CSV table of C-alpha atoms in Angstrom, one decimal:
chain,number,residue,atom,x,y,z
A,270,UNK,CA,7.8,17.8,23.2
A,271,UNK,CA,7.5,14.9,21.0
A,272,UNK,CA,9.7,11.6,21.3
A,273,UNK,CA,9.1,11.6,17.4
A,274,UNK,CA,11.0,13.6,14.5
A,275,UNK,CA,7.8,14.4,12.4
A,276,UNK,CA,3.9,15.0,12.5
A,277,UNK,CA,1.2,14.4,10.2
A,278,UNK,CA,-2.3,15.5,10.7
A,279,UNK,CA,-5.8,15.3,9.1
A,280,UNK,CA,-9.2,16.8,10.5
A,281,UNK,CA,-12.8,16.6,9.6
A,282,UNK,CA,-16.1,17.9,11.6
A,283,UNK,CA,-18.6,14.8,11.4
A,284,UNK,CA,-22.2,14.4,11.8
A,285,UNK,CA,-22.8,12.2,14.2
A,286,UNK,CA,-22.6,12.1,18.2
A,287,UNK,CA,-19.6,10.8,19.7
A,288,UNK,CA,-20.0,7.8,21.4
A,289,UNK,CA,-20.9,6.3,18.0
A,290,UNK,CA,-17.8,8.0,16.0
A,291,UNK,CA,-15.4,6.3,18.8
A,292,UNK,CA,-17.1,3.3,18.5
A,293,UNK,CA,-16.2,2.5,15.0
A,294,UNK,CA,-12.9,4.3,15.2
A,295,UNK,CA,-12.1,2.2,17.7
A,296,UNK,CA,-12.0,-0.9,15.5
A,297,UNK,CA,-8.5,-1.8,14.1
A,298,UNK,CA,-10.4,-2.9,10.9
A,299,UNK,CA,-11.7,0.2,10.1
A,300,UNK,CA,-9.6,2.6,10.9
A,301,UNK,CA,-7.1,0.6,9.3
A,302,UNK,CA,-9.3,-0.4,6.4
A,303,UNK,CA,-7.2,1.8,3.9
A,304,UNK,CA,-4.0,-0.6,4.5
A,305,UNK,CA,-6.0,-3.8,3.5
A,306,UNK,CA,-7.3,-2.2,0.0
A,307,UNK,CA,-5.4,-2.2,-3.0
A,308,UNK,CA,-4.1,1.5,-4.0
A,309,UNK,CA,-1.3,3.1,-6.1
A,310,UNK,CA,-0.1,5.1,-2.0
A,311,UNK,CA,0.7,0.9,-1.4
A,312,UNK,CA,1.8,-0.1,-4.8
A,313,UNK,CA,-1.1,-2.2,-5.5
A,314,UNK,CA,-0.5,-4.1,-2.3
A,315,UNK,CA,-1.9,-4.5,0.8
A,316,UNK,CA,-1.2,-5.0,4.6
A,317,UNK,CA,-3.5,-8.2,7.2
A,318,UNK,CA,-4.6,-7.1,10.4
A,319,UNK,CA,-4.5,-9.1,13.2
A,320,UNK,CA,-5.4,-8.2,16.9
A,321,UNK,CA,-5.0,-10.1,20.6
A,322,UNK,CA,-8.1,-11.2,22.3
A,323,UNK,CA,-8.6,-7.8,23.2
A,324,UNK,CA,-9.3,-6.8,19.6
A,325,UNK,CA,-7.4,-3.6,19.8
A,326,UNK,CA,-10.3,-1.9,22.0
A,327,UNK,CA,-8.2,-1.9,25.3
A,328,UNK,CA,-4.5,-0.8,26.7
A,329,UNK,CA,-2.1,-2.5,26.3
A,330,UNK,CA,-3.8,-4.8,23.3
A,331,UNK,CA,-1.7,-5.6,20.4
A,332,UNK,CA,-2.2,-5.0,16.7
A,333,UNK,CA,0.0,-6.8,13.9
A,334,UNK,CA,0.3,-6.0,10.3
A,335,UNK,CA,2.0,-8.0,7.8
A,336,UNK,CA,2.3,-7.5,3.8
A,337,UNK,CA,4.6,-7.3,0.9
A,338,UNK,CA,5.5,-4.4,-1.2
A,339,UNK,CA,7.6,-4.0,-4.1
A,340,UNK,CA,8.5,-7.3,-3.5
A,341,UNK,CA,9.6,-6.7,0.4
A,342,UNK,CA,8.0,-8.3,3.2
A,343,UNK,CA,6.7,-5.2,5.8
A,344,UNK,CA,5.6,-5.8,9.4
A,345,UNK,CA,5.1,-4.1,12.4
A,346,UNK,CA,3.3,-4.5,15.9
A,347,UNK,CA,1.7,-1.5,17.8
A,348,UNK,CA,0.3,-1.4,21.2
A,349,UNK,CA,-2.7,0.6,22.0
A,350,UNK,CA,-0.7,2.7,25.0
A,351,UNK,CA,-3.9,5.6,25.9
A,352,UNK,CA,-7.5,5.0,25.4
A,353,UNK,CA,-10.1,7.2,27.1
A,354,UNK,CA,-13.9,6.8,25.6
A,355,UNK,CA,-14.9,8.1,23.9
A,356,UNK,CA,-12.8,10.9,23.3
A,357,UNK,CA,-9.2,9.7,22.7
A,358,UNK,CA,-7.0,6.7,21.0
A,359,UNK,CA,-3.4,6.7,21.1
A,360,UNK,CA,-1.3,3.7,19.7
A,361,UNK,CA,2.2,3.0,19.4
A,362,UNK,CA,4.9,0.3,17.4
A,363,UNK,CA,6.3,-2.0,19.3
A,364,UNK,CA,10.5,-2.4,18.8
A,365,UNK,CA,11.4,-1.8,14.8
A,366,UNK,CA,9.2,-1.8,12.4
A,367,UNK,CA,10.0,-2.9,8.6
A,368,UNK,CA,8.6,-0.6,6.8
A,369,UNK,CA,9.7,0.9,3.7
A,370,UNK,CA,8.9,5.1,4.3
A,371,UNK,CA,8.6,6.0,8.3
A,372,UNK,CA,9.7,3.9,11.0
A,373,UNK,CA,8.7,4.1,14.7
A,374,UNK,CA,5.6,5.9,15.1
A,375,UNK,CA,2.9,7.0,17.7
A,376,UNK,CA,-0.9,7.5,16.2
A,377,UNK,CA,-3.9,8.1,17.4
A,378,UNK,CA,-7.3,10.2,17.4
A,379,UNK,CA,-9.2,12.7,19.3
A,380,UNK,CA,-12.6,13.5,19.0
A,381,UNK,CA,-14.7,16.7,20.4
A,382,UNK,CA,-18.3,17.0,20.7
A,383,UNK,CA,-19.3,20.1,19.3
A,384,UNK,CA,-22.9,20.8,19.3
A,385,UNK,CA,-24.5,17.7,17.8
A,386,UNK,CA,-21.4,17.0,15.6
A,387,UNK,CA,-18.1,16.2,16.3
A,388,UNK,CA,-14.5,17.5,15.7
A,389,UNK,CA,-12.3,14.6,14.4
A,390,UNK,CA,-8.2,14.8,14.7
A,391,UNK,CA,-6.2,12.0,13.4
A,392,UNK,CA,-2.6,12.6,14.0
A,393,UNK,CA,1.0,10.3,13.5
A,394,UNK,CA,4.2,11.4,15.2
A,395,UNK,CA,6.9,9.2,13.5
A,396,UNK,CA,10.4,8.6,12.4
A,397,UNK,CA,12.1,7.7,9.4
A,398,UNK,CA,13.5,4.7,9.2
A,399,UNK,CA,16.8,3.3,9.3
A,400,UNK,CA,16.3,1.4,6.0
A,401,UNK,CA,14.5,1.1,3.2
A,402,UNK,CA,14.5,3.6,0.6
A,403,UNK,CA,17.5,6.1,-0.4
A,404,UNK,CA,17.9,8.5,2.9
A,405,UNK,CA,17.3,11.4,0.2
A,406,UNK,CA,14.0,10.5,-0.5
A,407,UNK,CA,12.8,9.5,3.2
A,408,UNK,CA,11.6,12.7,3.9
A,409,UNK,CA,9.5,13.5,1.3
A,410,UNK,CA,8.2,10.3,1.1
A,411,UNK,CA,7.5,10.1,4.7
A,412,UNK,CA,5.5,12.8,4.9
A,413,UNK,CA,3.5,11.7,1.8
A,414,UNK,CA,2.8,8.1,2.9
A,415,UNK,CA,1.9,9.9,6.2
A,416,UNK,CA,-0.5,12.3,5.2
A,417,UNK,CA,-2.2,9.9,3.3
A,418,UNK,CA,-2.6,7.5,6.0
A,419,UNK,CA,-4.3,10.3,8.4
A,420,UNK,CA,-6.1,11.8,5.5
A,421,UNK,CA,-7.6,8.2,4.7
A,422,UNK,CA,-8.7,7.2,8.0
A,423,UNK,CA,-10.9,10.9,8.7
A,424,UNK,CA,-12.0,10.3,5.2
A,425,UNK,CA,-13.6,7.2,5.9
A,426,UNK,CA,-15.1,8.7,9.0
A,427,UNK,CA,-16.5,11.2,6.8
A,428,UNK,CA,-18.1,8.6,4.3
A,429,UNK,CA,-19.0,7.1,7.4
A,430,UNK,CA,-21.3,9.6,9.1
A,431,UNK,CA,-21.1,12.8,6.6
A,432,UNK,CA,-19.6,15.6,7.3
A,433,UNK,CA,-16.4,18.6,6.2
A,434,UNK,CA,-13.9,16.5,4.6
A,435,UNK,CA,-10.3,17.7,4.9
């Protein structure tokens, strides 16, 4: 059972073998790409990425994320806590993130070789957070703003080497 309230998750079959779809997955800037482009899901903001020497590619490295939307300043730090090439990622926030729809939150991918394509699963498990937007309208919300972000990252995939969209 999860340590989490919620979960979120978005799939796609791509067209490529999976040493390479890890590979670029595993790159905080490009799975992550979605948060540092302007959109109407981040108000027309957008979040920096920053990672430790380690560049996000090994346990225990550290990824930051800074921004400001609607006017308030959002951060948050996640650990990379499972990594297993080239099959699985898992990361994880660090302490309390400030951000405005979820809270704490594990993420991460797995892929499956399936012939010569590959099954993609991006997944979040989160919370809501403590603050931020009217407690009514955390859920909904939540779910939204998590959808899009797992919905986002196998779409890129997608673009990335072809393939089922979700």
């Amino acid at each position: 059972m999860s340590a989490y309230r919620f979960h979120r998750e978005a799939t796609a079959t791509l067209a490529a073998p999976v040493e390479v779809v890890f590979a670029l997955l595993d790159d905080p800037a490009h799975i992550g790409a979605h948060m540092g482009r302007r959109s109407a899901m981040m108000a027309g903001a957008l979040m920096r990425t920053e990672t430790d020497t380690r560049q996000g590619q090994a346990v225990g490295s550290v990824i930051r994320m800074a921004g400001r939307v609607l006017g308030v300043n959002l951060t948050l730090e996640e650990a990379v806590i499972e990594r297993v090439p080239p099959r699985r990622k898992v990361w994880e926030t660090l302490g309390d993130p400030k951000l405005l729809v979820i809270g704490r939150y594990r993420m991460g991918f797995d892929l499956t070789p399936v012939a010569n394509k590959v099954d993609l699963k991006v997944w979040i498990d989160y919370d809501l957070p403590a603050r931020g937007v009217p407690r009514w309208l955390r859920v909904p919300l939540g779910r939204v703003y998590a959808d899009w972000c797992v919905r986002q990252m196998v779409r890129e995939a997608a673009q990335a080497f072809g393939g089922e969209r979700p």
